[in-house]
Amino acid sequence: RAKERGKSNFQFYTPDMNASALERLRLEYSLHKALAQDELEVWYQPKVELATGRLVGAEALIRWRHPELGLVSPARFIPIAEDSSLIVPIGEWVMKTACRQVREWRERQLFGGRVAVNVSGRQLKFAGVVELVERTLEECGLPSAALELEITESVAMDEDSGMVEVLHRLHELGVYLSIDDFGTGYSSLSYLKRLPVQGLKIDQSFVADLHQNRDDAAITQAIISIARSLGLGLVAEGVELDEQRRYLVEQGCDTGQGYLFSRPLPAAEFEALLERQYLAWD
Ligand code: C2E
Ligand code: MG
Ligand code: MG
Ligand code: MG
């Protein structure tokens, strides 16, 4: 912005900009301590079979219990973590915590599905990420097929980064790879040919109105048919209404997650849900 004003280098900060820049700095500073001070938590949201409500998997979602601010949304602090490369240790911690937890649930025969962990581009570019995943699985005694990594579409489309090779090596390890927020970032679908991806997650922005908006319904149908033709697994995100659930089942999307079934839950509450197994949605 300052450049647009020409040669003079004066920058005019509004009190607003000051406040948000300052807040960001404060968050970054306290995020540095969050890991060491045990302020981070992993919550779990069920993935369910849409026709029956049967729980088939889980997505691990990070939460930050800030001493003064309370629960801070990952939408607020993950971008800060990504910019400051704190995402690498934080991401490692999430993966370890989720793998350990799921190993325990598997041993107690409470859970037989996969646990999905979100991975950002910065983490995939970090040297040694494949070894980290391998080591984590070994240490936690979890078979690689029980781990899913969700990668957002914009990251998957990043061609010139060695990312493709990393994804192939993760695939060879036996980890399940899926594209998160599918449909929000693409300009070309050709990356689906290049990458060893097994699943797509329909972005919640399409699911939100699919029962009442023709365009969203059409996009959702197109994604379902892409997944089917390419033999990819499919999960619909953000299913909140029974109408959406029914529409998705009719169109051939078998799996979903969303508030209709359950919000993300702290581990203990998710465990209670595992003990009940079937989720009622109405
Ligand atoms: P995402 O991976 O696309 O996760 C789905 C988000 O949608 C989650 O938000 C979830 O709580 C929310 N959600 C689930 N069902 C519904 C629903 O029915 N309606 C609505 N409106 N929302 C629903 P959350 O937990 O706030 O996470 C936001 C984003 O932060 C995630 O989007 C993901 O991109 C990122 N994130 C979360 N945890 C991690 C992590 O451990 N590592 C990284 N790199 N990113 C993470
Ligand atoms: Mg996700
Ligand atoms: Mg998503
Ligand atoms: Mg998202």
Short mmCIF file of C-alpha atoms and ligand atoms in Angstrom, two decimals:
data_model
loop_
_atom_site.label_atom_id
_atom_site.label_comp_id
_atom_site.label_asym_id
_atom_site.label_seq_id
_atom_site.Cartn_x
_atom_site.Cartn_y
_atom_site.Cartn_z
CA ARG A 1 0.00 0.00 0.00
CA ALA A 2 2.74 2.41 0.95
CA LYS A 3 4.30 1.91 -2.48
CA GLU A 4 1.15 3.00 -4.23
CA ARG A 5 1.55 6.41 -2.64
CA GLY A 6 4.63 7.03 -4.74
CA LYS A 7 8.03 8.17 -3.64
CA SER A 8 7.19 9.33 -0.20
CA ASN A 9 7.73 6.52 2.21
CA PHE A 10 5.29 7.62 4.84
CA GLN A 11 3.00 4.90 5.99
CA PHE A 12 -0.20 5.71 7.70
CA TYR A 13 -1.29 3.08 10.12
CA THR A 14 -4.81 3.25 11.37
CA PRO A 15 -5.44 2.29 14.98
CA ASP A 16 -7.19 -0.78 13.54
CA MET A 17 -4.11 -2.00 11.70
CA ASN A 18 -2.04 -1.42 14.79
CA ALA A 19 -4.42 -3.46 16.83
CA SER A 20 -4.47 -6.43 14.47
CA ALA A 21 -0.72 -6.41 13.82
CA LEU A 22 -0.17 -6.23 17.55
CA GLU A 23 -2.62 -9.01 18.20
CA ARG A 24 -0.86 -11.18 15.67
CA LEU A 25 2.47 -10.52 17.32
CA ARG A 26 1.05 -11.28 20.74
CA LEU A 27 -0.49 -14.51 19.47
CA GLU A 28 2.76 -15.53 17.82
CA TYR A 29 4.65 -14.84 21.00
CA SER A 30 2.30 -16.83 23.18
CA LEU A 31 2.06 -19.62 20.60
CA HIS A 32 5.78 -20.18 21.14
CA LYS A 33 5.02 -21.09 24.73
CA ALA A 34 1.77 -22.91 24.09
CA LEU A 35 3.36 -26.26 23.30
CA ALA A 36 5.68 -26.23 26.30
CA GLN A 37 2.91 -25.07 28.61
CA ASP A 38 0.44 -27.73 27.55
CA GLU A 39 -2.11 -25.31 26.16
CA LEU A 40 -2.69 -27.26 22.95
CA GLU A 41 -5.27 -30.03 22.64
CA VAL A 42 -6.37 -32.40 19.93
CA TRP A 43 -10.11 -32.77 19.44
CA TYR A 44 -11.79 -35.37 17.26
CA GLN A 45 -14.72 -35.14 14.88
CA PRO A 46 -16.39 -38.33 13.66
CA LYS A 47 -16.62 -39.24 10.00
CA VAL A 48 -19.76 -41.25 9.49
CA GLU A 49 -21.50 -43.42 6.94
CA LEU A 50 -24.22 -41.03 5.77
CA ALA A 51 -26.88 -43.69 5.26
CA THR A 52 -26.62 -45.14 8.76
CA GLY A 53 -24.74 -42.70 10.97
CA ARG A 54 -22.20 -45.41 11.74
CA LEU A 55 -18.86 -43.93 12.81
CA VAL A 56 -16.14 -44.88 10.33
CA GLY A 57 -13.26 -42.53 11.09
CA ALA A 58 -12.14 -39.36 12.78
CA GLU A 59 -10.50 -36.07 11.95
CA ALA A 60 -8.05 -34.68 14.49
CA LEU A 61 -8.43 -30.91 14.92
CA ILE A 62 -6.14 -28.78 17.02
CA ARG A 63 -7.44 -26.51 19.76
CA TRP A 64 -5.57 -23.87 21.74
CA ARG A 65 -6.73 -23.14 25.23
CA HIS A 66 -5.15 -19.73 25.77
CA PRO A 67 -4.93 -18.72 29.45
CA GLU A 68 -6.59 -15.34 28.85
CA LEU A 69 -8.34 -15.63 25.51
CA GLY A 70 -9.95 -19.01 26.09
CA LEU A 71 -10.29 -21.33 23.09
CA VAL A 72 -8.59 -19.79 20.08
CA SER A 73 -9.76 -21.05 16.69
CA PRO A 74 -7.19 -22.79 14.47
CA ALA A 75 -8.41 -20.51 11.68
CA ARG A 76 -6.78 -17.73 13.71
CA PHE A 77 -3.54 -19.31 14.85
CA ILE A 78 -2.66 -21.91 12.19
CA PRO A 79 -1.84 -19.17 9.64
CA ILE A 80 0.42 -17.54 12.24
CA ALA A 81 2.06 -20.87 12.98
CA GLU A 82 2.58 -21.40 9.24
CA ASP A 83 4.21 -18.00 8.76
CA SER A 84 6.54 -18.46 11.69
CA SER A 85 7.40 -22.12 10.95
CA LEU A 86 6.04 -23.04 14.39
CA ILE A 87 3.75 -25.23 12.32
CA VAL A 88 6.50 -27.85 12.12
CA PRO A 89 6.74 -28.66 15.87
CA ILE A 90 3.02 -28.07 16.34
CA GLY A 91 2.13 -30.34 13.44
CA GLU A 92 4.48 -33.00 14.77
CA TRP A 93 2.82 -32.80 18.17
CA VAL A 94 -0.69 -33.11 16.68
CA MET A 95 0.31 -36.17 14.66
CA LYS A 96 1.95 -37.86 17.64
CA THR A 97 -0.92 -37.09 19.97
CA ALA A 98 -3.52 -38.34 17.50
CA CYS A 99 -1.56 -41.50 16.63
CA ARG A 100 -1.00 -42.36 20.29
CA GLN A 101 -4.64 -41.77 21.11
CA VAL A 102 -5.89 -43.86 18.23
CA ARG A 103 -3.51 -46.70 19.03
CA GLU A 104 -5.01 -46.78 22.50
CA TRP A 105 -8.59 -46.79 21.14
CA ARG A 106 -7.64 -49.55 18.72
CA GLU A 107 -6.14 -51.68 21.48
CA ARG A 108 -9.33 -51.32 23.46
CA GLN A 109 -11.27 -52.19 20.30
CA LEU A 110 -13.19 -48.96 20.48
CA PHE A 111 -12.09 -47.73 17.09
CA GLY A 112 -11.08 -49.47 13.89
CA GLY A 113 -11.06 -46.58 11.46
CA ARG A 114 -8.47 -44.13 10.24
CA VAL A 115 -7.53 -40.93 11.98
CA ALA A 116 -7.03 -37.96 9.68
CA VAL A 117 -4.51 -35.26 10.53
CA ASN A 118 -4.36 -31.93 8.71
CA VAL A 119 -1.00 -31.14 7.19
CA SER A 120 -0.01 -27.75 5.85
CA GLY A 121 2.29 -27.05 2.93
CA ARG A 122 5.04 -25.79 5.14
CA GLN A 123 5.15 -29.13 6.96
CA LEU A 124 5.43 -31.07 3.72
CA LYS A 125 8.32 -28.90 2.62
CA PHE A 126 10.14 -29.52 5.87
CA ALA A 127 13.10 -31.83 5.21
CA GLY A 128 12.59 -35.14 6.89
CA VAL A 129 8.80 -35.07 6.94
CA VAL A 130 8.55 -38.61 5.54
CA GLU A 131 10.95 -39.94 8.18
CA LEU A 132 8.97 -38.07 10.83
CA VAL A 133 5.74 -39.76 9.79
CA GLU A 134 7.48 -43.14 9.63
CA ARG A 135 9.02 -42.69 13.06
CA THR A 136 5.76 -41.48 14.57
CA LEU A 137 3.89 -44.53 13.30
CA GLU A 138 6.61 -46.82 14.65
CA GLU A 139 6.78 -45.14 18.04
CA CYS A 140 3.04 -45.16 18.40
CA GLY A 141 2.70 -48.71 17.12
CA LEU A 142 0.10 -47.65 14.59
CA PRO A 143 -0.18 -49.32 11.16
CA SER A 144 0.33 -46.78 8.38
CA ALA A 145 -3.09 -47.57 6.93
CA ALA A 146 -4.66 -46.16 10.10
CA LEU A 147 -3.27 -42.68 9.37
CA GLU A 148 -4.73 -40.26 6.87
CA LEU A 149 -3.14 -36.95 5.96
CA GLU A 150 -5.45 -34.19 4.74
CA ILE A 151 -3.77 -31.74 2.40
CA THR A 152 -5.58 -28.67 1.15
CA GLU A 153 -6.11 -28.37 -2.54
CA SER A 154 -3.95 -25.27 -2.92
CA VAL A 155 -1.02 -27.18 -1.42
CA ALA A 156 -1.63 -30.20 -3.64
CA MET A 157 -1.48 -27.95 -6.70
CA ASP A 158 1.90 -26.53 -5.78
CA GLU A 159 4.03 -28.18 -8.46
CA ASP A 160 7.57 -26.90 -8.03
CA SER A 161 8.34 -27.94 -4.51
CA GLY A 162 9.44 -31.54 -4.25
CA MET A 163 5.99 -31.97 -2.80
CA VAL A 164 5.05 -34.52 -5.42
CA GLU A 165 7.95 -36.72 -4.41
CA VAL A 166 7.16 -36.36 -0.72
CA LEU A 167 3.56 -37.38 -1.36
CA HIS A 168 4.69 -40.42 -3.34
CA ARG A 169 6.95 -41.50 -0.51
CA LEU A 170 4.15 -41.06 2.03
CA HIS A 171 1.91 -43.10 -0.23
CA GLU A 172 4.55 -45.84 -0.40
CA LEU A 173 4.63 -45.85 3.40
CA GLY A 174 0.98 -46.83 3.21
CA VAL A 175 -0.50 -43.61 4.55
CA TYR A 176 -3.88 -42.54 3.11
CA LEU A 177 -3.74 -39.14 1.42
CA SER A 178 -6.73 -36.95 0.81
CA ILE A 179 -7.43 -33.51 -0.62
CA ASP A 180 -9.14 -31.21 1.88
CA ASP A 181 -11.51 -28.38 0.89
CA PHE A 182 -11.81 -29.90 -2.57
CA GLY A 183 -13.31 -27.60 -5.16
CA THR A 184 -12.20 -24.32 -3.61
CA GLY A 185 -8.83 -23.86 -5.24
CA TYR A 186 -8.55 -25.57 -8.54
CA SER A 187 -7.76 -24.24 -11.91
CA SER A 188 -6.96 -27.65 -13.33
CA LEU A 189 -7.75 -31.17 -12.24
CA SER A 190 -4.62 -32.61 -13.78
CA TYR A 191 -2.85 -32.65 -10.42
CA LEU A 192 -5.17 -35.51 -9.45
CA LYS A 193 -3.34 -37.64 -12.03
CA ARG A 194 0.09 -36.69 -10.74
CA LEU A 195 -0.54 -37.21 -7.07
CA PRO A 196 -1.03 -40.53 -5.26
CA VAL A 197 -4.20 -39.31 -3.61
CA GLN A 198 -6.91 -41.71 -2.42
CA GLY A 199 -9.65 -39.41 -1.24
CA LEU A 200 -11.39 -36.06 -1.69
CA LYS A 201 -13.24 -33.99 0.86
CA ILE A 202 -16.02 -31.86 -0.61
CA ASP A 203 -15.58 -28.40 0.83
CA GLN A 204 -18.25 -27.30 3.25
CA SER A 205 -18.99 -24.16 1.23
CA PHE A 206 -20.70 -26.38 -1.39
CA VAL A 207 -22.45 -28.55 1.16
CA ALA A 208 -23.90 -25.58 3.05
CA ASP A 209 -26.49 -24.69 0.40
CA LEU A 210 -26.64 -27.75 -1.80
CA HIS A 211 -30.22 -28.48 -0.79
CA GLN A 212 -31.38 -25.04 -1.94
CA ASN A 213 -28.87 -23.78 -4.49
CA ARG A 214 -28.66 -25.33 -7.96
CA ASP A 215 -25.04 -24.32 -8.55
CA ASP A 216 -23.83 -25.84 -5.31
CA ALA A 217 -25.85 -28.97 -6.05
CA ALA A 218 -24.32 -29.18 -9.53
CA ILE A 219 -20.78 -28.69 -8.23
CA THR A 220 -21.34 -31.33 -5.57
CA GLN A 221 -22.68 -33.76 -8.18
CA ALA A 222 -19.66 -33.09 -10.37
CA ILE A 223 -17.25 -33.75 -7.49
CA ILE A 224 -19.08 -36.98 -6.65
CA SER A 225 -18.77 -38.15 -10.23
CA ILE A 226 -15.08 -37.18 -10.44
CA ALA A 227 -14.40 -39.20 -7.30
CA ARG A 228 -16.36 -42.14 -8.62
CA SER A 229 -14.67 -42.16 -12.05
CA LEU A 230 -11.22 -41.86 -10.54
CA GLY A 231 -11.95 -44.46 -7.89
CA LEU A 232 -11.35 -42.01 -5.04
CA GLY A 233 -12.86 -42.06 -1.58
CA LEU A 234 -15.16 -39.17 -0.77
CA VAL A 235 -16.18 -37.33 2.38
CA ALA A 236 -18.62 -34.42 2.50
CA GLU A 237 -17.65 -31.76 5.04
CA GLY A 238 -19.96 -29.53 7.02
CA VAL A 239 -23.14 -31.64 6.91
CA GLU A 240 -25.51 -29.79 9.23
CA LEU A 241 -28.98 -30.67 7.97
CA ASP A 242 -30.78 -33.91 7.31
CA GLU A 243 -31.77 -32.54 3.88
CA GLN A 244 -28.11 -32.25 2.98
CA ARG A 245 -27.44 -35.76 4.27
CA ARG A 246 -30.30 -37.22 2.21
CA TYR A 247 -29.26 -35.37 -0.92
CA LEU A 248 -25.67 -36.61 -0.59
CA VAL A 249 -26.81 -40.21 -0.07
CA GLU A 250 -29.07 -39.98 -3.13
CA GLN A 251 -26.20 -38.64 -5.21
CA GLY A 252 -23.90 -41.43 -4.10
CA CYS A 253 -21.70 -39.79 -1.48
CA ASP A 254 -21.34 -42.38 1.29
CA THR A 255 -19.38 -40.59 3.97
CA GLY A 256 -19.65 -37.25 5.71
CA GLN A 257 -18.85 -35.23 8.77
CA GLY A 258 -20.59 -32.30 10.32
CA TYR A 259 -22.55 -30.85 13.18
CA LEU A 260 -25.58 -32.97 12.21
CA PHE A 261 -23.68 -35.93 13.64
CA SER A 262 -21.24 -34.35 16.04
CA ARG A 263 -19.06 -31.32 16.56
CA PRO A 264 -15.36 -31.94 17.14
CA LEU A 265 -15.01 -33.29 20.68
CA PRO A 266 -12.29 -33.46 23.31
CA ALA A 267 -10.73 -36.95 23.45
CA ALA A 268 -12.70 -38.05 26.52
CA GLU A 269 -16.02 -37.08 24.94
CA PHE A 270 -15.13 -38.69 21.65
CA GLU A 271 -14.31 -41.82 23.58
CA ALA A 272 -17.74 -41.77 25.21
CA LEU A 273 -19.21 -41.54 21.75
CA LEU A 274 -17.12 -44.50 20.57
CA GLU A 275 -18.62 -46.49 23.38
CA ARG A 276 -22.08 -45.73 21.97
CA GLN A 277 -20.88 -46.23 18.36
CA TYR A 278 -23.92 -45.32 16.29
CA LEU A 279 -24.72 -41.65 15.93
CA ALA A 280 -28.31 -40.56 15.73
CA TRP A 281 -28.88 -37.60 13.45
CA ASP A 282 -32.47 -36.75 14.14
P1 C2E B 1 -10.63 -28.32 7.89
O1 C2E B 1 -9.52 -29.31 7.95
O2 C2E B 1 -11.31 -28.16 6.59
O3 C2E B 1 -11.60 -28.77 9.05
C1 C2E B 1 -13.00 -28.63 9.01
C2 C2E B 1 -13.45 -27.48 9.86
O4 C2E B 1 -14.87 -27.40 9.77
C3 C2E B 1 -13.16 -27.63 11.34
O5 C2E B 1 -12.94 -26.32 11.84
C4 C2E B 1 -14.46 -28.20 11.88
O6 C2E B 1 -14.65 -27.95 13.24
C5 C2E B 1 -15.46 -27.45 11.04
N1 C2E B 1 -16.72 -28.16 10.92
C6 C2E B 1 -16.98 -29.47 11.02
N2 C2E B 1 -18.28 -29.74 10.81
C7 C2E B 1 -18.88 -28.56 10.56
C8 C2E B 1 -20.24 -28.18 10.26
O7 C2E B 1 -21.16 -29.01 10.18
N3 C2E B 1 -20.45 -26.86 10.05
C9 C2E B 1 -19.48 -25.94 10.12
N4 C2E B 1 -19.78 -24.65 9.88
N5 C2E B 1 -18.18 -26.26 10.39
C10 C2E B 1 -17.91 -27.56 10.61
P2 C2E B 1 -11.76 -26.00 12.84
O8 C2E B 1 -11.57 -27.13 13.79
O9 C2E B 1 -11.99 -24.64 13.39
O10 C2E B 1 -10.49 -25.97 11.89
C11 C2E B 1 -10.36 -25.01 10.88
C12 C2E B 1 -9.21 -25.33 9.96
O11 C2E B 1 -7.97 -25.21 10.67
C13 C2E B 1 -9.23 -26.75 9.43
O12 C2E B 1 -10.11 -26.86 8.34
C14 C2E B 1 -7.78 -26.93 9.05
O13 C2E B 1 -7.53 -26.36 7.79
C15 C2E B 1 -7.06 -26.11 10.11
N6 C2E B 1 -6.55 -27.03 11.14
C16 C2E B 1 -7.18 -27.55 12.23
N7 C2E B 1 -6.35 -28.35 12.94
C17 C2E B 1 -5.16 -28.35 12.27
C18 C2E B 1 -3.89 -29.00 12.48
O14 C2E B 1 -3.68 -29.79 13.42
N8 C2E B 1 -2.90 -28.72 11.58
C19 C2E B 1 -3.10 -27.89 10.51
N9 C2E B 1 -2.08 -27.68 9.66
N10 C2E B 1 -4.28 -27.29 10.28
C20 C2E B 1 -5.30 -27.51 11.14
MG MG B 2 -9.32 -31.19 7.35
MG MG B 3 -11.93 -28.87 4.98
MG MG B 4 -10.95 -25.74 5.79
#
